[in-house]
Coordinates of C-alpha atoms in Angstrom, one line a residue:
Chain O
M1 CA 0.2 0.1 0.0
I2 CA 2.9 2.3 0.8
R3 CA 6.4 1.8 -1.0
V4 CA 9.2 4.0 -0.3
E5 CA 12.7 3.6 -2.1
G6 CA 15.8 5.6 -1.5
L7 CA 13.7 8.5 -0.1
S8 CA 16.0 11.6 0.5
V9 CA 15.0 15.0 1.5
R10 CA 17.3 17.9 1.7
L11 CA 16.1 21.1 3.3
G12 CA 18.2 24.2 2.8
Q13 CA 21.8 22.7 3.8
A14 CA 20.5 19.9 6.0
Q15 CA 20.0 16.3 4.7
V16 CA 16.8 15.6 6.9
V17 CA 16.1 12.1 5.4
D18 CA 18.9 10.0 3.8
G19 CA 18.1 7.1 1.5
L20 CA 15.1 5.6 3.3
D21 CA 13.5 2.3 2.1
F22 CA 10.4 0.7 3.6
A23 CA 7.0 -0.8 2.6
V24 CA 3.8 -1.1 4.4
S25 CA 1.3 -3.6 3.2
A26 CA -2.5 -3.3 3.1
G27 CA -3.9 -3.4 6.8
E28 CA -0.5 -3.2 8.3
S29 CA 0.6 -0.7 10.9
L30 CA 4.2 0.7 10.7
A31 CA 5.6 3.3 13.5
L32 CA 8.4 5.5 12.7
W33 CA 10.1 5.8 16.1
G34 CA 12.8 8.6 16.8
Q35 CA 13.7 11.5 18.9
N36 CA 12.8 15.0 17.8
G37 CA 15.0 15.8 14.6
A38 CA 15.0 12.2 13.6
G39 CA 13.2 13.2 10.3
K40 CA 10.0 11.3 11.0
T41 CA 7.8 14.3 10.2
T42 CA 9.7 15.1 7.1
V43 CA 9.2 11.7 5.7
I44 CA 5.4 12.0 6.2
R45 CA 5.7 15.3 4.5
A46 CA 7.5 14.0 1.6
L47 CA 4.8 11.1 1.2
L48 CA 2.2 13.9 0.8
G49 CA 4.3 15.7 -1.6
L50 CA 4.6 18.8 0.7
V51 CA 8.5 19.0 0.4
P52 CA 10.5 18.2 -2.6
F53 CA 12.3 14.7 -2.4
S54 CA 14.4 12.2 -4.4
G55 CA 13.6 8.7 -4.5
Q56 CA 10.5 6.7 -5.2
V57 CA 7.3 6.9 -3.3
V58 CA 4.2 5.0 -4.4
L59 CA 1.0 5.4 -2.4
A60 CA -1.9 3.1 -3.2
G61 CA -0.3 2.4 -6.6
H62 CA 0.2 6.1 -7.5
Q63 CA 3.6 7.4 -7.8
M64 CA 4.5 10.6 -6.0
P65 CA 4.6 13.5 -6.7
G66 CA 3.5 13.1 -10.3
E67 CA 0.2 11.3 -9.4
G68 CA -0.1 13.3 -6.1
R69 CA -3.7 14.2 -6.7
A70 CA -4.8 10.6 -7.3
A71 CA -2.4 9.3 -4.4
R72 CA -3.7 11.8 -1.8
A73 CA -7.2 10.7 -2.5
H74 CA -6.3 7.5 -0.7
V75 CA -4.7 9.0 2.1
G76 CA -5.8 10.8 5.5
Y77 CA -3.4 12.9 7.2
V78 CA -3.2 14.0 10.9
P79 CA -0.5 16.6 11.2
Q80 CA 1.7 17.0 14.3
Q81 CA 0.9 20.7 14.7
L82 CA -2.9 21.3 13.7
A83 CA -3.3 24.0 11.4
Y84 CA -6.9 24.5 10.4
Y85 CA -9.1 27.4 9.4
E86 CA -9.8 28.7 13.3
D87 CA -12.7 30.9 12.2
M88 CA -14.7 28.2 10.5
S89 CA -16.9 25.9 12.6
A90 CA -16.0 22.3 13.2
L91 CA -18.6 21.2 11.0
G92 CA -18.0 23.9 8.2
L93 CA -14.4 22.7 8.2
L94 CA -15.3 19.1 7.8
R95 CA -17.8 20.2 5.1
Y96 CA -15.1 22.1 3.1
L97 CA -12.5 19.3 3.1
A98 CA -15.3 16.8 2.4
A99 CA -16.2 18.7 -0.7
L100 CA -12.5 18.6 -1.8
R101 CA -12.4 15.0 -1.3
A102 CA -15.8 14.4 -3.0
A103 CA -16.9 12.6 0.2
P104 CA -20.5 11.8 0.8
H105 CA -22.7 14.8 1.9
G106 CA -23.6 13.3 5.4
E107 CA -20.0 12.0 6.2
P108 CA -19.0 15.2 8.2
Q109 CA -21.7 14.8 10.8
A110 CA -21.1 11.1 10.9
L111 CA -17.6 11.5 11.6
L112 CA -18.0 14.2 14.2
A113 CA -20.2 11.7 16.1
Q114 CA -17.6 9.0 15.6
V115 CA -15.0 11.0 17.2
G116 CA -17.4 12.6 20.0
L117 CA -17.7 15.9 18.8
A118 CA -21.3 15.9 17.7
D119 CA -22.1 18.3 20.3
H120 CA -19.3 20.8 19.4
S121 CA -20.0 20.9 15.6
A122 CA -21.1 24.5 15.5
K123 CA -18.1 25.7 17.7
A124 CA -15.4 27.7 15.8
V125 CA -12.2 25.5 15.5
G126 CA -10.2 28.0 17.3
A127 CA -12.4 27.5 20.3
L128 CA -11.9 23.7 20.6
S129 CA -9.6 22.3 23.4
G130 CA -6.4 20.5 22.1
G131 CA -7.9 17.1 22.6
M132 CA -11.0 18.1 20.5
K133 CA -8.9 19.5 17.9
Q134 CA -6.9 16.3 17.6
R135 CA -10.2 14.4 17.4
L136 CA -11.3 16.8 14.8
A137 CA -8.2 16.2 12.7
L138 CA -8.9 12.3 12.9
A139 CA -12.4 13.0 11.6
A140 CA -10.9 15.1 8.9
A141 CA -8.3 12.4 8.0
L142 CA -11.3 9.8 7.7
L143 CA -13.2 11.9 5.2
G144 CA -13.8 9.9 2.0
D145 CA -12.7 6.7 3.9
P146 CA -9.2 6.6 2.8
P147 CA -7.4 3.2 3.1
I148 CA -4.0 4.8 4.4
L149 CA -3.8 7.0 7.3
L150 CA -0.5 9.1 8.1
L151 CA -0.6 10.1 11.5
D152 CA 2.3 12.6 12.7
E153 CA 2.7 12.3 16.4
P154 CA -1.1 12.3 16.8
T155 CA -1.2 12.4 20.6
A156 CA 2.0 14.8 21.2
S157 CA 0.0 17.7 22.4
L158 CA -2.5 15.8 24.6
D159 CA -2.8 15.2 28.2
A160 CA -2.9 11.6 29.5
G161 CA -6.8 11.2 29.4
A162 CA -7.1 12.6 25.9
R163 CA -4.0 10.7 24.7
S164 CA -5.7 7.2 25.8
E165 CA -9.0 8.3 24.2
L166 CA -7.4 9.1 21.0
T167 CA -5.1 6.0 21.0
A168 CA -8.3 3.9 21.6
L169 CA -9.9 5.6 18.6
I170 CA -6.8 4.9 16.3
A171 CA -6.4 1.3 17.6
G172 CA -10.1 0.9 16.4
L173 CA -9.2 2.1 12.8
R174 CA -6.3 -0.3 12.9
A175 CA -8.6 -3.2 13.9
A176 CA -10.9 -2.0 11.1
G177 CA -8.1 -2.7 8.5
K178 CA -6.8 0.7 7.7
T179 CA -3.0 0.9 6.7
L180 CA -1.3 3.2 9.1
L181 CA 2.0 5.0 9.3
V182 CA 2.4 6.6 12.6
T183 CA 5.4 8.6 13.8
T184 CA 5.9 8.6 17.5
H185 CA 8.5 8.9 20.2
R186 CA 6.2 7.2 22.8
L187 CA 6.8 3.6 23.6
A188 CA 3.3 2.9 24.9
E189 CA 2.0 4.2 21.6
V190 CA 4.1 1.9 19.5
S191 CA 3.0 -1.2 21.3
A192 CA -0.6 0.0 21.1
L193 CA -0.8 1.1 17.4
A194 CA 1.9 -0.6 15.4
D195 CA 2.8 -4.1 14.2
R196 CA 6.4 -3.0 13.2
V197 CA 8.6 -0.2 14.0
L198 CA 11.5 1.6 12.1
V199 CA 13.9 3.3 14.6
M200 CA 15.1 6.5 12.8
E201 CA 18.0 8.5 13.8
G202 CA 19.5 11.4 11.7
G203 CA 17.3 10.7 8.8
R204 CA 18.3 7.1 8.4
V205 CA 16.9 3.7 9.7
R206 CA 18.9 2.7 12.7
A207 CA 17.0 -0.5 13.3
S208 CA 13.7 -2.4 12.3
C209 CA 11.8 -4.7 14.6
G210 CA 8.5 -5.9 15.8
A211 CA 6.5 -3.5 17.9
Q212 CA 6.8 -5.6 21.1
E213 CA 10.6 -5.8 20.6
L214 CA 11.3 -2.1 20.5
E215 CA 12.1 -1.5 24.2
A216 CA 14.6 -4.4 24.1
V217 CA 16.1 -3.3 20.7
L218 CA 16.6 0.3 22.0
G219 CA 17.9 -0.9 25.4
L220 CA 16.7 2.3 26.9
P221 CA 17.9 2.9 30.4
A222 CA 15.2 3.1 33.1
R223 CA 14.9 3.3 36.8
L224 CA 12.2 1.8 38.9
H225 CA 11.4 3.8 42.1
L226 CA 9.7 1.3 44.4
R227 CA 7.9 2.2 47.7
A228 CA 7.9 -1.0 49.7
S229 CA 7.4 -2.1 53.2
G230 CA 9.8 -4.2 55.3
D231 CA 13.7 -4.3 55.5
M232 CA 14.9 -2.3 52.7
N233 CA 18.6 -3.6 53.1
Q234 CA 17.3 -7.2 52.8
A235 CA 15.2 -6.2 49.6
V236 CA 18.4 -4.8 48.0
A237 CA 20.5 -7.9 48.8
L238 CA 17.6 -10.3 47.3
L239 CA 17.6 -8.0 44.1
R240 CA 21.4 -8.0 43.8
A241 CA 21.6 -11.6 44.3
E242 CA 19.3 -12.1 41.2
G243 CA 21.4 -9.7 39.1
F244 CA 19.7 -6.4 39.4
T245 CA 21.5 -2.9 40.3
A246 CA 19.5 -1.8 43.3
Q247 CA 20.0 0.6 46.2
V248 CA 17.9 2.1 49.0
N249 CA 16.5 5.4 48.1
G250 CA 14.8 7.3 51.0
R251 CA 11.8 5.3 52.0
G252 CA 12.1 2.8 49.1
L253 CA 14.3 1.3 46.5
Q254 CA 15.8 2.4 43.3
V255 CA 16.4 -0.5 40.9
E256 CA 18.0 -0.2 37.2
A257 CA 15.4 -1.7 34.9
V258 CA 16.2 -4.3 32.4
P259 CA 14.5 -3.5 29.0
G260 CA 11.7 -6.0 28.5
R261 CA 11.8 -7.3 32.2
R262 CA 10.8 -4.2 34.1
A263 CA 8.2 -6.1 36.2
A264 CA 10.9 -8.7 37.3
P265 CA 12.0 -6.8 40.4
V266 CA 8.6 -6.3 41.7
V267 CA 7.6 -9.9 41.1
L268 CA 10.6 -11.0 43.0
L269 CA 9.9 -8.6 45.9
L270 CA 6.1 -9.8 46.3
A271 CA 7.4 -13.6 46.1
A272 CA 9.7 -12.9 49.0
G273 CA 6.9 -11.5 51.1
F274 CA 7.6 -7.6 50.7
A275 CA 4.6 -5.5 50.2
V276 CA 5.2 -3.0 47.1
D277 CA 3.1 -0.1 47.6
D278 CA 3.9 2.3 44.7
I279 CA 6.0 2.2 41.4
Q280 CA 7.4 5.1 39.4
I281 CA 9.4 4.5 36.2
E282 CA 11.9 7.2 35.1
E283 CA 13.1 6.6 31.5
G284 CA 16.1 8.1 29.8
P285 CA 19.8 8.2 30.5
Chain T
M1 CA -13.6 16.5 -7.4
T2 CA -12.9 17.7 -10.9
P3 CA -10.1 20.2 -11.2
L4 CA -12.6 22.9 -12.0
G5 CA -14.5 21.9 -8.8
V6 CA -11.5 22.3 -6.8
V7 CA -10.8 25.9 -8.4
R8 CA -14.4 26.7 -7.6
L9 CA -14.3 25.6 -4.1
V10 CA -11.1 27.3 -3.2
A11 CA -12.2 30.6 -4.9
R12 CA -15.3 30.6 -3.0
K13 CA -13.5 30.2 0.2
E14 CA -11.0 33.0 -0.8
V15 CA -13.8 35.3 -1.6
R16 CA -15.4 34.5 2.1
D17 CA -12.2 34.9 3.8
A18 CA -11.5 38.2 1.9
L19 CA -14.9 39.7 2.6
R20 CA -14.3 38.8 6.3
S21 CA -10.8 40.1 6.4
R22 CA -10.4 43.7 8.2
W23 CA -7.8 44.6 5.8
F24 CA -10.0 44.1 2.9
Q25 CA -13.0 45.8 4.5
L26 CA -10.7 48.8 5.1
Y27 CA -9.6 48.8 1.5
A28 CA -12.9 48.3 0.1
A29 CA -14.6 51.0 2.4
G30 CA -11.6 53.4 2.0
F31 CA -12.1 53.1 -1.9
A32 CA -15.7 53.5 -1.9
I33 CA -15.6 56.4 0.5
L34 CA -12.9 58.3 -1.5
A35 CA -14.7 57.5 -4.8
L36 CA -17.9 58.8 -3.5
A37 CA -16.0 62.0 -2.1
L38 CA -14.1 62.8 -5.2
S39 CA -17.2 62.3 -7.4
R40 CA -19.2 64.9 -5.2
L41 CA -16.3 67.2 -5.1
S42 CA -15.6 67.1 -9.0
L43 CA -19.3 67.6 -9.9
G44 CA -19.5 70.3 -7.3
E45 CA -16.6 72.2 -9.0
A46 CA -17.7 71.5 -12.6
T47 CA -19.7 74.6 -13.9
G48 CA -21.5 72.9 -16.9
G49 CA -22.3 69.5 -15.3
G50 CA -23.0 66.8 -18.0
L51 CA -19.9 65.6 -19.7
A52 CA -17.6 68.2 -18.2
G53 CA -18.8 66.9 -14.7
F54 CA -18.1 63.3 -16.0
G55 CA -14.5 64.4 -17.2
R56 CA -13.7 65.7 -13.9
T57 CA -15.1 62.8 -11.9
A58 CA -13.4 60.2 -14.1
A59 CA -10.1 62.0 -13.9
S60 CA -10.2 62.0 -10.2
L61 CA -11.4 58.3 -10.2
V62 CA -8.4 57.5 -12.4
N63 CA -5.9 58.9 -9.9
L64 CA -7.5 57.2 -7.1
V65 CA -7.2 53.9 -9.0
L66 CA -3.6 54.5 -9.9
L67 CA -2.8 54.9 -6.1
T68 CA -5.1 52.5 -4.5
V69 CA -5.8 49.6 -6.7
P70 CA -2.1 48.6 -7.2
L71 CA -1.7 48.7 -3.4
M72 CA -4.7 46.5 -2.9
G73 CA -3.9 44.0 -5.4
L74 CA -0.2 43.8 -4.5
T75 CA -0.7 43.4 -0.7
L76 CA -3.7 41.0 -0.9
G77 CA -1.9 38.9 -3.3
A78 CA 1.5 38.9 -1.4
G79 CA -0.5 37.9 1.9
S80 CA -2.3 35.0 0.3
L81 CA -0.1 32.0 0.1
A82 CA 2.6 33.4 2.5
G83 CA 0.0 34.0 5.1
E84 CA -1.5 30.4 4.8
R85 CA 2.1 28.8 4.6
E86 CA 3.0 30.6 7.8
R87 CA -0.2 29.6 9.7
G88 CA 0.2 26.1 8.3
T89 CA -3.1 25.8 6.6
L90 CA -1.6 25.6 3.2
A91 CA 0.1 22.2 4.1
T92 CA -3.4 21.0 5.3
L93 CA -5.0 22.1 2.0
L94 CA -2.3 20.6 -0.1
A95 CA -2.6 17.3 1.8
Q96 CA -6.1 16.9 0.2
P97 CA -6.4 15.4 -3.4
V98 CA -5.8 18.8 -5.1
T99 CA -3.0 20.2 -7.1
R100 CA -1.0 23.2 -6.3
T101 CA -2.1 24.8 -9.8
E102 CA -5.9 24.3 -8.7
V103 CA -5.2 26.0 -5.4
L104 CA -3.2 28.7 -6.8
V105 CA -5.7 29.5 -9.6
G106 CA -8.5 29.2 -7.1
K107 CA -7.0 31.6 -4.9
Y108 CA -6.2 34.1 -7.6
L109 CA -9.7 33.9 -8.9
G110 CA -11.4 34.3 -5.6
L111 CA -9.1 37.3 -4.6
G112 CA -9.9 39.0 -8.1
L113 CA -13.6 38.4 -7.6
A114 CA -13.3 40.2 -4.2
L115 CA -11.3 42.9 -5.6
G116 CA -13.6 43.3 -8.5
A117 CA -16.5 43.6 -6.1
A118 CA -14.8 46.2 -4.2
L119 CA -13.9 48.3 -7.4
A120 CA -17.6 47.9 -8.8
A121 CA -18.9 49.2 -5.6
G122 CA -16.7 52.3 -5.5
F123 CA -17.2 53.0 -9.3
G124 CA -21.0 52.3 -8.8
L125 CA -21.4 54.9 -5.9
A126 CA -19.4 57.4 -8.0
A127 CA -21.6 56.5 -11.0
V128 CA -24.8 57.5 -9.3
F129 CA -23.3 61.0 -8.7
I130 CA -22.4 61.2 -12.3
A131 CA -25.8 60.2 -13.5
L132 CA -27.4 62.7 -11.2
G133 CA -25.2 65.4 -12.5
G134 CA -26.3 64.6 -16.0
G135 CA -23.3 62.6 -17.2
G136 CA -25.3 59.5 -18.0
A137 CA -24.3 59.8 -21.7
A138 CA -20.7 58.7 -20.9
A139 CA -21.8 55.3 -19.5
G140 CA -19.7 53.6 -22.1
A141 CA -16.6 55.4 -21.2
Y142 CA -17.1 54.9 -17.6
G143 CA -17.7 51.2 -18.1
L144 CA -14.3 51.0 -19.9
L145 CA -12.7 52.8 -17.1
L146 CA -14.1 50.3 -14.7
G147 CA -12.7 47.4 -17.0
L148 CA -9.2 48.8 -17.2
A149 CA -9.2 49.2 -13.4
L150 CA -10.3 45.6 -13.2
L151 CA -7.5 44.5 -15.6
L152 CA -4.9 46.6 -13.5
A153 CA -6.2 44.9 -10.3
L154 CA -5.8 41.6 -11.7
A155 CA -2.2 42.3 -12.9
M156 CA -1.2 43.5 -9.6
L157 CA -2.7 40.6 -7.9
A158 CA -0.7 38.2 -10.0
L159 CA 2.4 40.2 -9.1
G160 CA 1.5 40.0 -5.6
L161 CA 1.1 36.1 -5.9
V162 CA 4.6 35.9 -7.4
I163 CA 6.0 37.7 -4.2
S164 CA 3.7 35.4 -2.0
A165 CA 5.1 32.2 -3.7
A166 CA 8.7 33.3 -3.2
A167 CA 8.4 34.7 0.2
R168 CA 9.0 32.8 3.3
R169 CA 7.1 34.9 5.8
T170 CA 4.1 37.2 5.5
T171 CA 5.9 40.3 6.8
A172 CA 8.5 39.7 4.1
A173 CA 5.9 39.5 1.4
T174 CA 4.0 42.5 2.6
G175 CA 7.4 44.4 2.6
A176 CA 8.3 43.4 -0.9
A177 CA 4.6 44.2 -2.0
L178 CA 5.1 47.7 -0.7
F179 CA 8.4 48.2 -2.2
T180 CA 7.0 47.0 -5.5
W181 CA 4.2 49.5 -5.1
L182 CA 6.4 52.3 -4.5
G183 CA 8.7 51.4 -7.4
L184 CA 5.7 50.9 -9.8
V185 CA 3.7 54.1 -8.7
F186 CA 6.4 56.5 -7.9
L187 CA 10.1 55.5 -8.7
G188 CA 9.1 54.1 -12.2
D189 CA 7.6 57.3 -13.2
L190 CA 10.6 59.5 -11.7
G191 CA 13.1 57.0 -13.2
L192 CA 11.5 57.2 -16.7
M193 CA 11.5 61.0 -16.6
G194 CA 15.1 61.3 -15.5
T195 CA 16.2 58.7 -17.9
A196 CA 14.3 60.6 -20.8
L197 CA 15.9 63.9 -19.8
T198 CA 19.7 62.6 -19.4
M199 CA 19.7 60.1 -22.2
R200 CA 17.4 62.0 -24.7
L201 CA 15.4 58.9 -25.5
P202 CA 13.6 58.9 -28.8
V203 CA 9.9 59.1 -28.4
A204 CA 9.2 55.4 -29.5
T205 CA 11.6 54.1 -26.7
L206 CA 10.1 56.5 -24.3
L207 CA 6.5 55.3 -25.2
L208 CA 7.6 51.6 -25.0
L209 CA 9.4 52.1 -21.5
A210 CA 6.3 54.0 -20.3
V211 CA 3.7 51.1 -21.1
L212 CA 6.1 48.4 -19.8
N213 CA 4.9 49.8 -16.5
P214 CA 1.4 48.4 -16.0
I215 CA 0.3 51.4 -14.0
E216 CA 1.5 53.7 -17.0
A217 CA -0.3 51.6 -19.3
Y218 CA -3.5 51.9 -17.4
R219 CA -3.0 55.6 -17.0
I220 CA -2.5 56.1 -20.8
A221 CA -5.5 53.8 -21.5
A222 CA -7.6 55.7 -19.1
I223 CA -6.9 59.0 -20.6
Q224 CA -7.9 57.6 -24.0
A225 CA -11.1 56.3 -22.5
I226 CA -11.9 59.7 -21.0
T227 CA -10.9 62.2 -23.7
G228 CA -11.0 60.0 -26.7
S229 CA -7.2 60.9 -27.5
V230 CA -3.8 60.8 -25.8
D231 CA -2.8 64.4 -27.1
V232 CA -2.4 65.5 -23.5
L233 CA 0.8 63.2 -23.4
G234 CA 2.6 65.5 -25.8
P235 CA 5.0 64.2 -28.5
A236 CA 4.7 60.6 -26.8
G237 CA 0.9 60.7 -27.1
A238 CA 1.1 61.9 -30.4
Y239 CA 3.3 59.2 -31.8
A240 CA 1.2 56.7 -30.0
A241 CA -1.9 57.9 -31.7
R242 CA -0.2 58.1 -35.1
T243 CA 1.4 54.7 -35.0
L244 CA -1.3 52.6 -33.2
G245 CA -4.5 54.5 -34.2
D246 CA -7.3 52.5 -33.1
A247 CA -5.2 49.7 -32.0
L248 CA -3.9 52.0 -29.1
M249 CA -6.6 50.8 -26.5
P250 CA -6.4 47.0 -27.4
A251 CA -2.7 47.4 -27.1
L252 CA -2.7 49.0 -23.8
A253 CA -5.3 46.4 -22.4
G254 CA -3.2 43.6 -23.9
M255 CA -0.3 45.0 -21.9
L256 CA -2.2 44.7 -18.8
V257 CA -3.4 41.2 -19.7
L258 CA 0.2 40.2 -20.3
W259 CA 1.0 41.7 -16.9
T260 CA -1.4 39.2 -15.5
V261 CA -0.4 36.1 -17.5
V262 CA 3.3 36.3 -17.3
P263 CA 3.3 36.9 -13.4
L264 CA 0.5 34.2 -12.8
S265 CA 2.8 31.7 -14.8
V266 CA 5.9 32.7 -12.8
A267 CA 4.1 32.3 -9.5
L268 CA 2.9 28.8 -10.5
L269 CA 6.3 27.9 -11.5
I270 CA 7.7 28.9 -8.0
F271 CA 4.7 27.5 -6.0
N272 CA 4.9 24.1 -7.9
R273 CA 8.6 23.7 -7.0
R274 CA 8.9 25.1 -3.5
S275 CA 8.7 23.4 -0.2
I276 CA 5.4 24.1 1.6
V277 CA 6.8 24.0 5.2

């Protein structure tokens, strides 16, 4: 459904994407994972023909940028930074975009209801909250029922509640058979939304793996902060004996987490009779 | 959606946006008020009324058009693409199944319609006063003046779109539009006069250089429309009348059309090649 060969994008003096190859089959979901500046957003923009690129991009059988008009009819896009006509109403905006996509007349209202915005259809886009705007963006991306969705950091600007709502909505679309290309730097989003992951760094693919293997592939350092009851020195000794790096930290423990086995220290402590009351995970070096 | 359908949709939205824009409302209201004031003033001063009154009012309107219409066209055009690019809405629009050519043509037509409506309103108000003053017999010439003003507006709008397609920021586009306006309205005229005096240009060259400036082409065409001749321009006018005769008006209108087609093509070329973000 999406085929990319030797995709390179140069913006000014910077080589933002450098010889990228990947393919996404129909109904599959691929995540582009990487830190800010890795080139994920530029890949999406190149796929849409918004930035000049070299290499081959084929969307739903249409070569970009030459067949851009036909290709984009098969693609829905949720941008990272939402930029809509703020003075239009939510329904007015969807009607305008629906007309451009030649979508059925009643689709805007139906999609507003699907994303939970039916009661806000008359509100100006500028008056909607961040979470509502993001859901509106998803509704806009679904106009014309495109088989491919390009989602650029779809939950980046949302609070935890709105994030989990939107993730559930997108997971539903994935289950319904849409082909997804999602950019993200959130591990939780990758496992919820993607089948496969390309890890990007400096505009190139550093690794490719299944969504569930990402944490292990990245080997990201993380620390567990456990608040437990009992003799903490004994708990530290127990953990060290099992190969964990652990130390007493105030009223609790700090344990270096092993990617893919973060729950293991907790299981070990519980089995040894310690009461673990609270857990915090601190990611990053 | 067919290409024409996309152009129509984008144009309709552009008209809606222009009519809601404070800048456009200010321009349109300013033009209408000035046109009204000038026509009242001119008719009040005209002793004979009738055709004499028409001539004075029309001359005042031409001077108003020479100053304000290029400013309106250039700044509206310059703000169009650059503004949307800066706000990010251009990327949203171009992520739809549309081509950049359709979007640019739609924007051009929409802004052109809005500008045309503003001009028609101003000219219409002045026409009421001319008709009341007994100048109704010159309706044809007045219509021609309006048509020429529309051509000038469309040419300036196209030039504004070139600036907009090339500029990275709205402020830069607006600044460039203002410099272009100054250059065409004031510096072009002064530069031509200075060049003619110092280099003793032949009259044919002088005329050609003059009409290469779309604003001068409009001025000469407007004089021809009001008085029926361009003798008032001196030797250059006499030369134009002698060599072009009846073809003078079509030639000048053609120059304005050329000033529309060429910049619009350049704007398309730039817009189709540039990054949107």
